[in-house]
Structure formats: structure tokens, C-alpha cells
Amino acid sequence: MANGPIGSMTALITPFKDGKLDEATYEKLIERQIAGGVSAVSPVGTTGESATLTHEEHRRCIEIAVATCKGSGVKVLAGAGSNATHEAVSLAQFAQKQGADAILSVAPYYNKPTQAGLFEHYKAISESVEIPVMLYNVPGRTGSDILPQTAVSLFKACKNIYAIKEATGNVERCVEIVASEPEMAVLCGDDAINYSLLASGAKGVVSVTGNLLPNKIAQMVANALAGKFDEARAISEELFALNKVLFCESNPIPVKAAAFLLGLTPTLEYRLPLCAPSAENLVKIEAVLKRYF
């Protein structure tokens, strides 16, 4: 199995200022993650609004993440996915060249490939780089579902495909993959069921909530991986209300609002078609935050 990052990882938000990437704030957010004890940061994924970044911005986020994490021991799991295989390959090769430790490659969206197409897509990406590759399955967004047997087949066929981020909300998926291929790492992509997947054999999480409380997520994962499931469950239950409110609207709308309310970002900006949360949900987010900060 490729030696890719596992443990507690944060799916980073991408801060904007006057419509542009706020590089200084982005660096500070990553430094806060390092101080929080996470295993890795994941720039330009779903939470990072990668779908509306320019290619230049996408690449710049990876550059900043790698530079900021250098020498810290925190790894960079760079978002490098596309619905065009050649584009995903290009992003993966860029991430490798910049020094990313691994890539996270979302299932191709919109064009709805078959399982055979998914296999060939990821095989091409895998063969284009030497660094570890994590599959990213989030069918609710992509309309494309990497079935367990396809994930396991890719793991067996491609030496650097080492893991899958499962964001189906389905615990059974994790159990099926772990039972079929124990050496393949499963990472939870749904904060609400982080503990459930960890208790079912997952090797870590890629967390949205980690943007706000990286230390708590890191503690929970460390406890679970050490077999301290009572302690891990206690943290999971403590975070329930926060995990829930951060998905009251489409991610990353609530978490960016929360980061702004906490003073982690100086501005609250999104890229259309994403926009600010409703006034009602903003009140909900603020009320929940008061329970934790």
C-alpha cells in the first residue's frame, strides 16, 4: 500500500477578498491547522470551492499549502480532480511537482461514466504520478458512484492508489470495502458519521468541522485509531450540534460563515452560484457557535 496520509485531515475553505484569493488569510488558516495537530490539510476540494476557482487559483492554493506545511510534519492532500481525465492528470502532475504528499481526486462529475470508465479514469491518473492517490466518492454531488468493487479493483491494480474518501453517508460502504480489502484505507467524508466509520475500520477523516476545531477532530481520530473508542465517541457526541449546523445549507456555505463569525477570516465571500446563508440559518450558526467558543 502506498504510504499516503491517514488520520485527521481538514478539507480547507478558500477565503476570498474583493473577489480574489486571500492568500495571507489562507496561509494563516493553514498555520492554525498545523497548530491544531492535524495529520494533513486538503486544499481545493469541495469545501475549497474548487468548482469555481480558476486553474491559476487552484494551483496557487496547492502552492501555498505545500509551502506553509513544509517542515511541520503536516502533509498536503491536494485536490486534483476533474470530469475530464486529461485535466485531472494535469492537476495531479502539478501537485506532485509542487511537493504535495498525495492527491485527492473526485469522481468525474456530470458526464456519468460507467464503472469501467471510472476504472480507466483513475488508472490514467495513477499512472501519471508517483505520489499516493486517494479516490473521492461523493455521488450526491457528482452523479457518479465509485462502487466498492471498483474501488478495491483500483487498489489492487494501481500501486499508488491507497485510499478512498467515502462521502456517501453510508456506513455499510466502509464495512464492505474494509471487509473486501483490509489494506485499503477508508476515510470518512461526512462529519456526522465520523465516529461510526472510525469504529467500523476507517483510517481517518477528511473533515469540514476541522476548519473550526482541528484539535477536537485530531483528538477524536487519534483516540479511535488507538482503540480508545469511548473517548472518541465522547468527542463525536460533543461535536454533534456543530457537525449538524455546518450542513444546514450546501457545504461550504455554513462553515465559511462560521469562520467569519469567529474572526478566522476578515471577509465573508463566496463564488457564485454559492451565496451567503439565509438570515435564519445565520442565526442558527451563530447560536451553535456560542456553545463551543
Coordinates of C-alpha atoms in Angstrom, one line a residue:
M1 CA 0.0 0.0 0.0
A2 CA 1.3 3.5 -0.9
N3 CA 2.3 5.5 2.2
G4 CA -0.3 8.2 1.9
P5 CA -1.7 10.4 4.7
I6 CA -4.3 9.0 7.0
G7 CA -5.6 10.3 10.4
S8 CA -7.3 13.7 10.9
M9 CA -7.4 15.8 7.8
T10 CA -9.2 19.1 7.2
A11 CA -10.9 20.0 3.9
L12 CA -9.8 23.6 3.8
I13 CA -12.1 26.5 3.0
T14 CA -10.8 29.0 0.4
P15 CA -11.0 32.6 1.6
F16 CA -11.7 35.4 -0.8
K17 CA -11.2 39.2 -0.6
D18 CA -12.7 41.5 -3.2
G19 CA -13.4 38.6 -5.4
K20 CA -9.8 37.2 -5.3
L21 CA -8.0 34.5 -3.4
D22 CA -7.0 35.9 0.0
E23 CA -3.5 34.4 0.2
A24 CA -2.5 35.9 3.5
T25 CA -5.6 34.6 5.3
Y26 CA -5.3 31.2 3.6
E27 CA -1.8 30.9 5.0
K28 CA -3.0 31.8 8.5
L29 CA -5.8 29.2 8.3
I30 CA -3.3 26.5 7.4
E31 CA -0.9 27.6 10.2
R32 CA -3.9 27.2 12.6
Q33 CA -4.5 23.7 11.3
I34 CA -0.8 22.8 11.9
A35 CA -1.1 24.2 15.5
G36 CA -4.3 22.2 15.9
G37 CA -2.4 18.9 15.4
V38 CA -4.0 17.6 12.2
S39 CA -2.3 14.9 10.1
A40 CA -2.9 16.7 6.8
V41 CA -4.7 19.5 5.1
S42 CA -6.6 19.1 1.9
P43 CA -6.7 22.3 -0.3
V44 CA -9.1 22.8 -3.2
G45 CA -11.6 20.1 -2.6
T46 CA -15.4 20.5 -2.4
T47 CA -15.1 22.7 0.8
G48 CA -12.5 24.8 -1.0
E49 CA -14.9 25.7 -3.8
S50 CA -12.7 24.1 -6.4
A51 CA -15.5 24.0 -8.9
T52 CA -15.5 27.8 -9.2
L53 CA -11.7 28.5 -8.9
T54 CA -9.7 29.4 -11.9
H55 CA -6.9 26.9 -12.8
E56 CA -4.4 29.5 -11.7
E57 CA -6.1 29.9 -8.3
H58 CA -6.4 26.1 -7.9
R59 CA -2.7 25.8 -8.4
R60 CA -1.9 28.7 -6.2
C61 CA -3.8 27.1 -3.3
I62 CA -1.7 24.0 -3.6
E63 CA 1.5 26.0 -3.7
I64 CA 0.6 27.9 -0.6
A65 CA -0.5 24.7 1.3
V66 CA 2.8 23.0 0.4
A67 CA 4.9 26.0 1.4
T68 CA 3.1 26.6 4.6
C69 CA 3.2 22.9 5.7
K70 CA 6.9 22.4 4.8
G71 CA 8.9 21.2 7.8
S72 CA 5.8 21.0 10.0
G73 CA 5.1 17.3 9.7
V74 CA 1.6 18.1 8.4
K75 CA 1.0 16.6 5.0
V76 CA -0.8 18.0 2.0
L77 CA -3.6 16.0 0.3
A78 CA -4.1 18.2 -2.8
G79 CA -7.4 18.3 -4.6
A80 CA -6.8 17.2 -8.2
G81 CA -10.0 16.1 -9.7
S82 CA -12.0 16.8 -12.9
N83 CA -14.6 15.3 -15.1
A84 CA -12.0 15.4 -17.9
T85 CA -9.3 12.8 -17.4
H86 CA -6.6 14.9 -19.1
E87 CA -7.3 17.8 -16.8
A88 CA -7.2 15.7 -13.7
V89 CA -3.9 14.2 -14.8
S90 CA -2.5 17.8 -15.4
L91 CA -3.6 18.8 -11.9
A92 CA -2.2 15.7 -10.3
Q93 CA 1.2 16.2 -12.0
F94 CA 1.3 19.8 -10.9
A95 CA 0.5 18.8 -7.3
Q96 CA 3.4 16.2 -7.4
K97 CA 5.8 18.8 -8.9
Q98 CA 5.0 21.3 -6.1
G99 CA 5.7 18.7 -3.4
A100 CA 2.2 17.6 -2.3
D101 CA 2.3 14.4 -0.4
A102 CA -0.8 12.9 -2.1
I103 CA -3.7 13.8 -4.2
L104 CA -7.5 13.6 -3.6
S105 CA -9.3 13.0 -6.9
V106 CA -13.1 13.4 -7.0
A107 CA -15.1 11.1 -9.2
P108 CA -15.9 12.7 -12.6
Y109 CA -19.0 14.8 -12.4
Y110 CA -21.8 15.5 -14.8
N111 CA -20.7 13.1 -17.6
K112 CA -21.8 10.0 -15.6
P113 CA -19.1 7.4 -16.6
T114 CA -19.7 3.7 -16.2
Q115 CA -17.7 1.7 -13.6
A116 CA -15.4 0.7 -16.5
G117 CA -14.9 4.4 -17.3
L118 CA -14.2 5.2 -13.7
F119 CA -11.6 2.4 -13.5
E120 CA -9.8 3.7 -16.6
H121 CA -10.1 7.3 -15.4
Y122 CA -8.3 6.6 -12.1
K123 CA -5.9 4.2 -13.7
A124 CA -4.7 7.0 -16.0
I125 CA -4.4 9.4 -13.1
S126 CA -2.5 6.8 -11.1
E127 CA -0.1 6.1 -13.9
S128 CA 0.6 9.8 -14.5
V129 CA 2.1 10.4 -11.0
E130 CA 4.2 8.6 -8.4
I131 CA 2.7 10.1 -5.2
P132 CA -0.2 8.4 -3.5
V133 CA -3.8 8.8 -4.8
M134 CA -7.0 8.9 -2.8
L135 CA -10.2 8.3 -4.6
Y136 CA -13.1 10.7 -3.6
N137 CA -16.6 9.3 -3.8
V138 CA -19.4 11.8 -3.3
P139 CA -22.3 10.8 -5.6
G140 CA -24.7 13.3 -4.1
R141 CA -22.6 16.0 -5.9
T142 CA -21.1 14.2 -8.9
G143 CA -23.9 11.9 -10.1
S144 CA -21.1 9.3 -10.3
D145 CA -20.7 6.5 -7.7
I146 CA -17.5 4.6 -7.3
L147 CA -18.8 1.2 -6.2
P148 CA -16.8 -0.8 -3.6
Q149 CA -15.8 -3.5 -6.1
T150 CA -14.4 -0.8 -8.4
A151 CA -12.5 0.9 -5.6
V152 CA -11.0 -2.4 -4.5
S153 CA -10.1 -3.3 -8.1
L154 CA -8.3 0.0 -8.5
F155 CA -6.4 -0.5 -5.2
K156 CA -5.2 -3.9 -6.4
A157 CA -4.3 -2.7 -9.9
C158 CA -2.6 0.6 -9.2
K159 CA 0.3 0.6 -6.8
N160 CA -0.2 4.2 -5.6
I161 CA -4.0 4.2 -5.1
Y162 CA -4.1 3.7 -1.4
A163 CA -7.4 5.1 -0.1
I164 CA -10.9 6.3 -0.7
K165 CA -12.7 9.2 0.9
E166 CA -16.3 7.9 1.3
A167 CA -18.9 10.7 1.4
T168 CA -21.9 8.6 0.6
G169 CA -23.2 8.9 4.2
N170 CA -23.4 5.1 4.1
V171 CA -21.6 3.2 6.9
E172 CA -22.1 -0.1 5.1
R173 CA -19.8 1.1 2.3
C174 CA -17.0 1.4 4.7
V175 CA -17.6 -2.0 6.1
E176 CA -17.8 -3.6 2.6
I177 CA -14.5 -2.1 1.5
V178 CA -12.7 -2.9 4.7
A179 CA -14.0 -6.5 4.6
S180 CA -13.0 -6.9 0.9
E181 CA -9.6 -5.3 1.2
P182 CA -8.4 -4.5 4.7
E183 CA -5.2 -2.9 3.4
M184 CA -7.2 -0.1 1.6
A185 CA -7.7 2.9 3.8
V186 CA -11.2 4.3 4.0
L187 CA -11.5 8.0 5.1
C188 CA -14.8 9.4 6.3
G189 CA -16.1 12.4 4.3
D190 CA -19.2 13.1 6.4
D191 CA -18.6 14.6 9.8
A192 CA -21.9 13.4 11.2
I193 CA -20.7 9.8 10.9
N194 CA -17.0 10.2 11.6
Y195 CA -17.1 8.1 14.7
S196 CA -19.3 5.4 13.1
L197 CA -16.9 4.9 10.2
L198 CA -13.8 5.0 12.5
A199 CA -15.4 2.3 14.7
S200 CA -16.1 0.3 11.5
G201 CA -12.5 0.3 10.4
A202 CA -11.9 3.7 8.7
K203 CA -8.4 5.1 9.0
G204 CA -9.2 8.7 9.4
V205 CA -11.5 11.6 8.3
V206 CA -11.4 14.5 5.9
S207 CA -13.4 17.0 7.9
V208 CA -15.3 20.2 7.3
T209 CA -15.7 20.8 11.1
G210 CA -11.9 20.6 11.3
N211 CA -11.8 24.1 9.8
L212 CA -13.1 25.4 13.2
L213 CA -11.9 22.8 15.7
P214 CA -8.9 21.0 14.3
N215 CA -7.7 20.0 17.7
K216 CA -11.0 18.2 18.6
I217 CA -11.1 16.3 15.3
A218 CA -7.5 15.3 15.7
Q219 CA -8.1 14.1 19.3
M220 CA -11.2 12.1 18.2
V221 CA -9.3 10.4 15.4
A222 CA -6.2 9.7 17.5
N223 CA -8.4 8.1 20.2
A224 CA -10.2 5.9 17.7
L225 CA -7.1 4.7 15.9
A226 CA -5.6 3.9 19.4
G227 CA -8.7 1.8 20.2
K228 CA -9.9 4.3 22.7
F229 CA -13.5 4.3 21.3
D230 CA -15.2 5.6 24.4
E231 CA -13.1 8.7 24.3
A232 CA -13.6 9.1 20.6
R233 CA -17.3 8.7 20.9
A234 CA -17.5 11.3 23.6
I235 CA -15.9 13.9 21.3
S236 CA -18.1 12.9 18.5
E237 CA -21.2 13.4 20.6
E238 CA -19.8 16.7 21.8
L239 CA -19.4 17.9 18.2
F240 CA -22.9 16.7 17.1
A241 CA -24.6 20.1 17.1
L242 CA -21.7 21.8 15.3
N243 CA -21.5 19.0 12.7
K244 CA -25.2 19.3 12.1
V245 CA -25.4 23.1 11.7
L246 CA -22.4 23.1 9.3
F247 CA -24.6 21.3 6.8
C248 CA -27.8 23.4 7.2
E249 CA -27.1 24.6 3.7
S250 CA -24.8 23.4 1.0
N251 CA -21.2 23.0 2.1
P252 CA -19.1 25.2 2.3
I253 CA -21.7 28.0 2.9
P254 CA -22.2 27.4 6.6
V255 CA -18.6 26.7 7.5
K256 CA -17.4 29.8 5.7
A257 CA -20.0 31.8 7.6
A258 CA -18.9 30.3 10.9
A259 CA -15.2 31.1 10.1
F260 CA -16.1 34.7 9.5
L261 CA -18.2 34.9 12.7
L262 CA -15.3 33.5 14.7
G263 CA -12.9 36.1 13.1
L264 CA -10.9 33.4 11.3
T265 CA -11.5 35.3 8.0
P266 CA -11.8 39.0 7.6
T267 CA -14.4 38.8 4.9
L268 CA -17.3 36.5 4.0
E269 CA -17.3 35.9 0.3
Y270 CA -18.4 33.1 -1.9
R271 CA -18.2 32.4 -5.6
L272 CA -21.5 32.3 -7.4
P273 CA -23.6 30.2 -7.7
L274 CA -22.8 29.8 -3.9
C275 CA -24.0 32.7 -1.8
A276 CA -24.4 33.8 1.8
P277 CA -26.7 31.7 4.1
S278 CA -30.2 32.8 4.8
A279 CA -30.7 35.2 7.8
E280 CA -32.5 32.4 9.6
N281 CA -29.6 29.9 9.1
L282 CA -27.0 32.6 10.1
V283 CA -28.8 33.0 13.4
K284 CA -28.7 29.2 13.9
I285 CA -25.0 29.0 13.1
E286 CA -24.2 31.8 15.5
A287 CA -26.2 30.2 18.3
V288 CA -24.4 26.9 17.9
L289 CA -21.0 28.5 17.8
K290 CA -21.6 30.1 21.2
R291 CA -21.8 26.6 22.6
Y292 CA -18.2 25.9 21.5
F293 CA -16.3 29.1 21.5

